PDB file of C-alpha atoms in Angstrom:
ATOM      1  CA  MET A 934      83.228  74.582  92.510  1.00 44.00           C
ATOM      2  CA  THR A 935      81.558  74.257  89.140  1.00 47.00           C
ATOM      3  CA  SER A 936      81.209  70.946  87.367  1.00 44.00           C
ATOM      4  CA  SER A 937      83.675  72.084  84.717  1.00 64.00           C
ATOM      5  CA  LEU A 938      86.368  72.467  87.385  1.00 79.00           C
ATOM      6  CA  ARG A 939      85.510  69.177  89.092  1.00 79.00           C
ATOM      7  CA  ASP A 940      85.783  67.336  85.791  1.00 85.00           C
ATOM      8  CA  LEU A 941      89.191  68.676  84.818  1.00 94.00           C
ATOM      9  CA  LYS A 942      91.982  66.171  84.304  1.00 95.00           C
ATOM     10  CA  VAL A 943      95.332  67.068  85.852  1.00 95.00           C
ATOM     11  CA  TYR A 944      98.826  65.635  85.636  1.00 96.00           C
ATOM     12  CA  THR A 945     101.909  65.993  87.781  1.00 95.00           C
ATOM     13  CA  THR A 946     105.529  66.070  86.739  1.00 94.00           C
ATOM     14  CA  TYR A 947     108.283  63.970  88.227  1.00 94.00           C
ATOM     15  CA  PRO A 948     110.275  65.823  90.901  1.00 92.00           C
ATOM     16  CA  HIS A 949     112.756  68.211  89.292  1.00 90.00           C
ATOM     17  CA  ARG A 950     115.181  70.933  90.344  1.00 90.00           C
ATOM     18  CA  CYS A 951     113.384  73.921  91.841  1.00 89.00           C
ATOM     19  CA  SER A 952     113.862  77.135  89.849  1.00 86.00           C
ATOM     20  CA  TYR A 953     113.497  79.350  92.930  1.00 87.00           C
ATOM     21  CA  LEU A 954     114.986  77.657  95.989  1.00 89.00           C
ATOM     22  CA  GLU A 955     118.441  76.146  95.923  1.00 86.00           C
ATOM     23  CA  ASP A 956     118.749  72.484  96.879  1.00 86.00           C
ATOM     24  CA  GLU A 957     114.987  71.983  96.679  1.00 89.00           C
ATOM     25  CA  GLU A 958     112.981  69.682  94.415  1.00 91.00           C
ATOM     26  CA  ALA A 959     109.717  70.749  92.818  1.00 94.00           C
ATOM     27  CA  THR A 960     106.662  68.964  91.472  1.00 95.00           C
ATOM     28  CA  THR A 961     104.220  70.757  89.187  1.00 96.00           C
ATOM     29  CA  LEU A 962     100.522  70.098  88.643  1.00 96.00           C
ATOM     30  CA  PHE A 963      99.312  70.743  85.080  1.00 96.00           C
ATOM     31  CA  ILE A 964      95.823  70.987  83.651  1.00 97.00           C
ATOM     32  CA  ASP A 965      95.389  68.486  80.811  1.00 96.00           C
ATOM     33  CA  PRO A 966      96.797  70.350  77.761  1.00 93.00           C
ATOM     34  CA  ARG A 967      93.951  68.902  75.662  1.00 93.00           C
ATOM     35  CA  GLN A 968      91.416  70.746  77.819  1.00 94.00           C
ATOM     36  CA  THR A 969      89.442  73.455  76.033  1.00 93.00           C
ATOM     37  CA  VAL A 970      90.137  76.693  77.879  1.00 94.00           C
ATOM     38  CA  ASP A 971      88.286  79.985  77.663  1.00 93.00           C
ATOM     39  CA  GLN A 972      88.519  83.201  79.667  1.00 94.00           C
ATOM     40  CA  THR A 973      85.993  81.999  82.251  1.00 94.00           C
ATOM     41  CA  LEU A 974      87.763  78.726  83.019  1.00 95.00           C
ATOM     42  CA  TYR A 975      91.132  80.458  83.008  1.00 96.00           C
ATOM     43  CA  SER A 976      89.840  83.087  85.463  1.00 96.00           C
ATOM     44  CA  ASN A 977      88.397  80.440  87.782  1.00 96.00           C
ATOM     45  CA  LEU A 978      91.682  78.529  87.788  1.00 97.00           C
ATOM     46  CA  SER A 979      93.602  81.705  88.541  1.00 97.00           C
ATOM     47  CA  MET A 980      91.399  82.246  91.604  1.00 96.00           C
ATOM     48  CA  LEU A 981      92.561  78.791  92.728  1.00 96.00           C
ATOM     49  CA  GLY A 982      96.230  79.728  92.418  1.00 97.00           C
ATOM     50  CA  PHE A 983      97.023  78.493  88.908  1.00 97.00           C
ATOM     51  CA  ARG A 984      99.301  80.348  86.488  1.00 97.00           C
ATOM     52  CA  ARG A 985      99.961  80.250  82.754  1.00 96.00           C
ATOM     53  CA  SER A 986     103.155  79.540  80.826  1.00 94.00           C
ATOM     54  CA  GLY A 987     102.473  79.410  77.109  1.00 94.00           C
ATOM     55  CA  ASN A 988      99.540  77.056  76.564  1.00 93.00           C
ATOM     56  CA  HIS A 989     100.071  75.334  79.909  1.00 95.00           C
ATOM     57  CA  ILE A 990      98.159  76.096  83.117  1.00 97.00           C
ATOM     58  CA  TYR A 991      99.959  74.943  86.243  1.00 97.00           C
ATOM     59  CA  ARG A 992     100.500  75.326  89.962  1.00 96.00           C
ATOM     60  CA  PRO A 993     103.182  73.995  92.332  1.00 95.00           C
ATOM     61  CA  HIS A 994     102.358  70.641  93.906  1.00 95.00           C
ATOM     62  CA  CYS A 995     105.410  69.832  96.005  1.00 93.00           C
ATOM     63  CA  SER A 996     105.071  67.123  98.642  1.00 88.00           C
ATOM     64  CA  HIS A 997     107.436  68.619 101.250  1.00 86.00           C
ATOM     65  CA  CYS A 998     107.282  72.343 100.483  1.00 91.00           C
ATOM     66  CA  ASN A 999     104.547  74.971 100.130  1.00 90.00           C
ATOM     67  CA  ALA A1000     106.744  78.041  99.808  1.00 92.00           C
ATOM     68  CA  CYS A1001     105.128  79.213  96.540  1.00 94.00           C
ATOM     69  CA  ILE A1002     102.172  81.353  97.616  1.00 95.00           C
ATOM     70  CA  PRO A1003      99.779  82.892  95.038  1.00 96.00           C
ATOM     71  CA  ALA A1004      99.607  86.672  95.475  1.00 96.00           C
ATOM     72  CA  ARG A1005      97.415  89.442  94.113  1.00 97.00           C
ATOM     73  CA  VAL A1006      96.982  93.180  94.646  1.00 97.00           C
ATOM     74  CA  HIS A1007      93.566  94.611  95.518  1.00 95.00           C
ATOM     75  CA  VAL A1008      93.909  97.633  93.265  1.00 97.00           C
ATOM     76  CA  ASN A1009      91.257  99.903  94.817  1.00 96.00           C
ATOM     77  CA  ASP A1010      92.968  99.689  98.216  1.00 96.00           C
ATOM     78  CA  PHE A1011      96.512 100.043  96.885  1.00 96.00           C
ATOM     79  CA  ARG A1012      98.375 103.180  97.906  1.00 94.00           C
ATOM     80  CA  PRO A1013     101.847 103.659  96.401  1.00 96.00           C
ATOM     81  CA  ASN A1014     104.675 104.265  98.825  1.00 96.00           C
ATOM     82  CA  ARG A1015     107.293 106.964  98.373  1.00 97.00           C
ATOM     83  CA  THR A1016     109.606 104.771  96.282  1.00 96.00           C
ATOM     84  CA  GLN A1017     106.753 103.770  93.991  1.00 97.00           C
ATOM     85  CA  ARG A1018     105.605 107.363  93.563  1.00 98.00           C
ATOM     86  CA  ARG A1019     109.132 108.334  92.561  1.00 98.00           C
ATOM     87  CA  CYS A1020     109.237 105.439  90.118  1.00 98.00           C
ATOM     88  CA  SER A1021     106.006 106.584  88.453  1.00 98.00           C
ATOM     89  CA  LYS A1022     107.350 110.133  88.208  1.00 98.00           C
ATOM     90  CA  ARG A1023     110.616 108.955  86.601  1.00 98.00           C
ATOM     91  CA  ASN A1024     108.674 107.088  83.946  1.00 98.00           C
ATOM     92  CA  ALA A1025     105.966 109.664  83.251  1.00 98.00           C
ATOM     93  CA  ASP A1026     107.645 110.417  79.916  1.00 98.00           C
ATOM     94  CA  LEU A1027     107.061 106.907  78.558  1.00 98.00           C
ATOM     95  CA  GLN A1028     104.386 106.261  75.940  1.00 98.00           C
ATOM     96  CA  VAL A1029     102.413 103.027  76.333  1.00 98.00           C
ATOM     97  CA  SER A1030     100.593 101.173  73.562  1.00 98.00           C
ATOM     98  CA  ILE A1031      98.895  97.792  73.554  1.00 97.00           C
ATOM     99  CA  ARG A1032      99.427  95.205  70.847  1.00 96.00           C
ATOM    100  CA  SER A1033      97.837  91.822  70.225  1.00 92.00           C
ATOM    101  CA  SER A1034     101.080  90.027  69.364  1.00 93.00           C
ATOM    102  CA  VAL A1035     104.684  89.898  70.501  1.00 94.00           C
ATOM    103  CA  SER A1036     105.909  88.089  67.376  1.00 93.00           C
ATOM    104  CA  ASN A1037     108.129  90.839  66.000  1.00 95.00           C
ATOM    105  CA  ASP A1038     111.865  91.351  65.709  1.00 97.00           C
ATOM    106  CA  GLU A1039     111.959  94.467  67.888  1.00 98.00           C
ATOM    107  CA  SER A1040     110.368  92.740  70.884  1.00 98.00           C
ATOM    108  CA  TYR A1041     112.517  89.653  70.528  1.00 98.00           C
ATOM    109  CA  ALA A1042     115.713  91.722  70.318  1.00 98.00           C
ATOM    110  CA  LEU A1043     114.781  93.399  73.615  1.00 98.00           C
ATOM    111  CA  TYR A1044     113.931  90.040  75.202  1.00 98.00           C
ATOM    112  CA  ASP A1045     117.262  88.601  74.004  1.00 98.00           C
ATOM    113  CA  ARG A1046     119.216  91.444  75.617  1.00 98.00           C
ATOM    114  CA  TYR A1047     117.214  91.182  78.822  1.00 97.00           C
ATOM    115  CA  ILE A1048     117.694  87.430  79.288  1.00 97.00           C
ATOM    116  CA  ARG A1049     121.422  87.587  78.524  1.00 96.00           C
ATOM    117  CA  ALA A1050     121.977  90.467  80.941  1.00 96.00           C
ATOM    118  CA  ARG A1051     119.610  89.529  83.790  1.00 92.00           C
ATOM    119  CA  HIS A1052     118.928  85.792  83.642  1.00 89.00           C
ATOM    120  CA  ALA A1053     122.018  84.075  82.279  1.00 86.00           C
ATOM    121  CA  ASP A1054     121.731  81.632  85.197  1.00 82.00           C
ATOM    122  CA  GLY A1055     118.066  80.818  84.565  1.00 79.00           C
ATOM    123  CA  ASP A1056     115.972  78.288  82.684  1.00 83.00           C
ATOM    124  CA  MET A1057     115.377  80.620  79.728  1.00 88.00           C
ATOM    125  CA  TYR A1058     119.062  81.072  78.933  1.00 90.00           C
ATOM    126  CA  PRO A1059     120.172  81.090  76.193  1.00 95.00           C
ATOM    127  CA  PRO A1060     117.230  82.963  74.655  1.00 95.00           C
ATOM    128  CA  ASP A1061     115.556  81.284  71.704  1.00 95.00           C
ATOM    129  CA  ARG A1062     112.979  82.752  69.306  1.00 96.00           C
ATOM    130  CA  ASP A1063     110.699  79.703  69.296  1.00 95.00           C
ATOM    131  CA  GLN A1064     110.785  79.459  73.088  1.00 94.00           C
ATOM    132  CA  PHE A1065     110.078  83.191  73.357  1.00 96.00           C
ATOM    133  CA  GLU A1066     106.966  82.985  71.205  1.00 94.00           C
ATOM    134  CA  SER A1067     105.628  79.783  72.761  1.00 94.00           C
ATOM    135  CA  PHE A1068     106.176  81.119  76.300  1.00 94.00           C
ATOM    136  CA  LEU A1069     104.522  84.494  75.694  1.00 96.00           C
ATOM    137  CA  ASN A1070     101.887  83.554  73.149  1.00 93.00           C
ATOM    138  CA  ASN A1071      98.204  84.465  73.233  1.00 89.00           C
ATOM    139  CA  PRO A1072      96.488  81.071  73.468  1.00 89.00           C
ATOM    140  CA  TRP A1073      92.971  82.126  74.502  1.00 91.00           C
ATOM    141  CA  ASP A1074      92.718  85.576  72.914  1.00 92.00           C
ATOM    142  CA  CYS A1075      92.958  87.396  76.241  1.00 95.00           C
ATOM    143  CA  THR A1076      96.601  88.554  76.226  1.00 96.00           C
ATOM    144  CA  GLU A1077      97.790  92.138  75.849  1.00 96.00           C
ATOM    145  CA  TYR A1078     101.356  93.143  75.031  1.00 98.00           C
ATOM    146  CA  CYS A1079     101.954  96.526  76.625  1.00 98.00           C
ATOM    147  CA  GLU A1080     104.840  98.366  74.987  1.00 98.00           C
ATOM    148  CA  PHE A1081     106.646 101.135  76.854  1.00 98.00           C
ATOM    149  CA  ARG A1082     108.563 103.547  74.627  1.00 98.00           C
ATOM    150  CA  GLU A1083     110.846 106.517  75.136  1.00 98.00           C
ATOM    151  CA  ASP A1084     110.582 108.780  72.065  1.00 97.00           C
ATOM    152  CA  GLY A1085     109.744 105.760  69.925  1.00 97.00           C
ATOM    153  CA  ARG A1086     112.436 103.463  71.360  1.00 98.00           C
ATOM    154  CA  LEU A1087     111.097 100.274  72.908  1.00 98.00           C
ATOM    155  CA  VAL A1088     112.332 100.016  76.502  1.00 98.00           C
ATOM    156  CA  ALA A1089     109.947  97.458  78.048  1.00 98.00           C
ATOM    157  CA  VAL A1090     107.168  95.000  77.264  1.00 98.00           C
ATOM    158  CA  ALA A1091     104.672  93.763  79.855  1.00 98.00           C
ATOM    159  CA  VAL A1092     102.740  90.627  78.927  1.00 98.00           C
ATOM    160  CA  VAL A1093      99.333  90.780  80.601  1.00 98.00           C
ATOM    161  CA  ASP A1094      96.346  88.414  80.549  1.00 98.00           C
ATOM    162  CA  VAL A1095      92.896  89.965  80.937  1.00 97.00           C
ATOM    163  CA  MET A1096      90.636  87.821  83.118  1.00 97.00           C
ATOM    164  CA  LEU A1097      87.130  88.265  84.448  1.00 97.00           C
ATOM    165  CA  ASP A1098      88.286  89.590  87.826  1.00 97.00           C
ATOM    166  CA  GLY A1099      91.572  91.238  86.998  1.00 98.00           C
ATOM    167  CA  LEU A1100      94.852  91.272  85.142  1.00 98.00           C
ATOM    168  CA  SER A1101      97.481  88.576  85.395  1.00 98.00           C
ATOM    169  CA  ALA A1102     101.059  89.829  85.166  1.00 98.00           C
ATOM    170  CA  ILE A1103     102.581  87.070  83.056  1.00 97.00           C
ATOM    171  CA  TYR A1104     106.043  88.464  82.326  1.00 97.00           C
ATOM    172  CA  THR A1105     107.913  91.725  81.839  1.00 97.00           C
ATOM    173  CA  PHE A1106     111.184  92.237  80.020  1.00 98.00           C
ATOM    174  CA  PHE A1107     113.013  95.518  79.578  1.00 98.00           C
ATOM    175  CA  ASP A1108     116.182  97.315  78.545  1.00 98.00           C
ATOM    176  CA  PRO A1109     118.851  96.122  81.017  1.00 97.00           C
ATOM    177  CA  ASP A1110     120.702  99.441  80.613  1.00 97.00           C
ATOM    178  CA  GLU A1111     117.776 101.420  82.079  1.00 97.00           C
ATOM    179  CA  ASP A1112     118.318 100.540  85.738  1.00 95.00           C
ATOM    180  CA  ALA A1113     117.468 104.037  86.936  1.00 96.00           C
ATOM    181  CA  ARG A1114     113.929 103.740  85.642  1.00 98.00           C
ATOM    182  CA  SER A1115     113.078 100.569  87.642  1.00 97.00           C
ATOM    183  CA  LEU A1116     111.016  99.383  84.690  1.00 98.00           C
ATOM    184  CA  GLY A1117     109.920  96.124  86.264  1.00 96.00           C
ATOM    185  CA  ARG A1118     108.472  97.990  89.245  1.00 96.00           C
ATOM    186  CA  TYR A1119     106.867 100.566  86.976  1.00 98.00           C
ATOM    187  CA  ALA A1120     105.212  97.895  84.822  1.00 98.00           C
ATOM    188  CA  VAL A1121     103.355  96.577  87.872  1.00 98.00           C
ATOM    189  CA  LEU A1122     102.299 100.087  88.900  1.00 98.00           C
ATOM    190  CA  TRP A1123     101.012 100.707  85.378  1.00 98.00           C
ATOM    191  CA  GLN A1124      99.041  97.443  85.417  1.00 98.00           C
ATOM    192  CA  ILE A1125      97.442  98.438  88.718  1.00 98.00           C
ATOM    193  CA  GLU A1126      96.261 101.708  87.159  1.00 98.00           C
ATOM    194  CA  ARG A1127      95.024  99.948  84.027  1.00 97.00           C
ATOM    195  CA  CYS A1128      93.121  97.489  86.192  1.00 97.00           C
ATOM    196  CA  LYS A1129      91.342 100.406  87.856  1.00 97.00           C
ATOM    197  CA  THR A1130      90.504 101.867  84.444  1.00 96.00           C
ATOM    198  CA  LEU A1131      88.975  98.556  83.351  1.00 97.00           C
ATOM    199  CA  GLY A1132      86.958  98.323  86.569  1.00 97.00           C
ATOM    200  CA  LEU A1133      88.639  95.071  87.623  1.00 98.00           C
ATOM    201  CA  PRO A1134      89.593  94.422  91.265  1.00 97.00           C
ATOM    202  CA  TYR A1135      92.868  92.478  91.136  1.00 98.00           C
ATOM    203  CA  VAL A1136      96.322  92.284  89.613  1.00 98.00           C
ATOM    204  CA  TYR A1137      97.644  88.734  89.983  1.00 98.00           C
ATOM    205  CA  LEU A1138     101.414  88.712  90.536  1.00 97.00           C
ATOM    206  CA  GLY A1139     102.077  84.981  90.464  1.00 95.00           C
ATOM    207  CA  TYR A1140     103.863  83.298  93.366  1.00 95.00           C
ATOM    208  CA  TRP A1141     105.456  85.055  96.308  1.00 93.00           C
ATOM    209  CA  ILE A1142     108.285  83.055  97.880  1.00 91.00           C
ATOM    210  CA  ARG A1143     109.630  84.214 101.226  1.00 86.00           C
ATOM    211  CA  ASN A1144     113.248  83.065 100.738  1.00 84.00           C
ATOM    212  CA  CYS A1145     113.594  83.934  97.049  1.00 86.00           C
ATOM    213  CA  ASP A1146     115.111  87.354  96.337  1.00 82.00           C
ATOM    214  CA  LYS A1147     113.680  87.390  92.806  1.00 80.00           C
ATOM    215  CA  MET A1148     110.160  87.241  94.238  1.00 83.00           C
ATOM    216  CA  SER A1149     110.633  89.621  97.172  1.00 79.00           C
ATOM    217  CA  TYR A1150     109.467  92.687  95.211  1.00 85.00           C
ATOM    218  CA  LYS A1151     105.869  91.444  95.320  1.00 91.00           C
ATOM    219  CA  SER A1152     105.546  92.279  99.005  1.00 90.00           C
ATOM    220  CA  ASP A1153     106.062  95.962  98.122  1.00 93.00           C
ATOM    221  CA  TYR A1154     102.543  96.204  96.684  1.00 95.00           C
ATOM    222  CA  GLN A1155     100.386  96.590  99.758  1.00 92.00           C
ATOM    223  CA  PRO A1156      97.858  95.517 100.732  1.00 90.00           C
ATOM    224  CA  LEU A1157      98.703  92.161  99.180  1.00 94.00           C
ATOM    225  CA  GLU A1158      96.328  89.220  99.254  1.00 96.00           C
ATOM    226  CA  THR A1159      97.750  85.692  99.439  1.00 96.00           C
ATOM    227  CA  LEU A1160      96.077  82.331  98.922  1.00 96.00           C
ATOM    228  CA  ILE A1161      96.510  80.254 102.085  1.00 93.00           C
ATOM    229  CA  ASN A1162      94.662  76.959 102.535  1.00 90.00           C
ATOM    230  CA  ASN A1163      92.519  77.800  99.495  1.00 91.00           C
ATOM    231  CA  GLN A1164      91.369  81.093 101.024  1.00 94.00           C
ATOM    232  CA  TRP A1165      92.453  84.532  99.845  1.00 96.00           C
ATOM    233  CA  GLN A1166      93.457  86.638 102.824  1.00 95.00           C
ATOM    234  CA  ARG A1167      95.000  90.055 103.225  1.00 92.00           C
ATOM    235  CA  SER A1168      98.584  90.310 104.370  1.00 78.00           C
ATOM    236  CA  THR A1169     100.449  93.074 106.161  1.00 60.00           C
ATOM    237  CA  GLU A1170     103.719  94.841 105.403  1.00 50.00           C
ATOM    238  CA  GLY A1171     105.707  91.820 106.490  1.00 48.00           C
ATOM    239  CA  LEU A1172     103.272  89.434 104.864  1.00 48.00           C
ATOM    240  CA  ILE A1173     101.840  86.702 107.054  1.00 44.00           C
ATOM    241  CA  GLU A1174     102.910  83.564 108.759  1.00 42.00           C
ATOM    242  CA  THR A1175     101.768  80.812 106.425  1.00 39.00           C
ATOM    243  CA  PHE A1176     102.327  77.664 108.452  1.00 32.00           C
TER     244      PHE A1176
END
């Protein structure tokens, strides 16, 4: 561990309602928001299981639960299954462009529709423009906003951070009326291919949680690596026993 990591100040929240597991409490560890962050420090923290939300870098720090397991895809070893190959074929007509900002009315309108249709029971409901921009901002000049369009119509946006060893899938929102396309699944497949193009080894998917349906899709991207006891290790189709 470098001296810069050893010297970091961290803070924990008070226990609060868990966003993923019903009837559970969560505690979150945050890097001091006054800390100067660059791509190198951000990459090193990601290797230790930290994630980004807006300007904040965090990881779960719950005293009685360790269900949130950092997960990443080793892109050179990834082989799409039949469902994923069909998903890529269904979306082969989409045009993808990369922007440096998400602060535009078109993107927010899509985000607004997505949250209202898919996450009306979540922490981001009701959608708010200020919250949208602070959550998905580009704090360290390493974020790409990947726009997926069908004949010019915006159907999905994947927010992706470029790190030294891979891409971090921050968030994806899409047209809730395009269920047949499986746009969330396709966005991950596209990021895996982009990672290969950039010559980077990993796509970081955030936290896999065994008993959370919203996180179950991450186990579809095999082979998946998970961070257990501060060591990245490869899982199998059914993932691994963690305790």
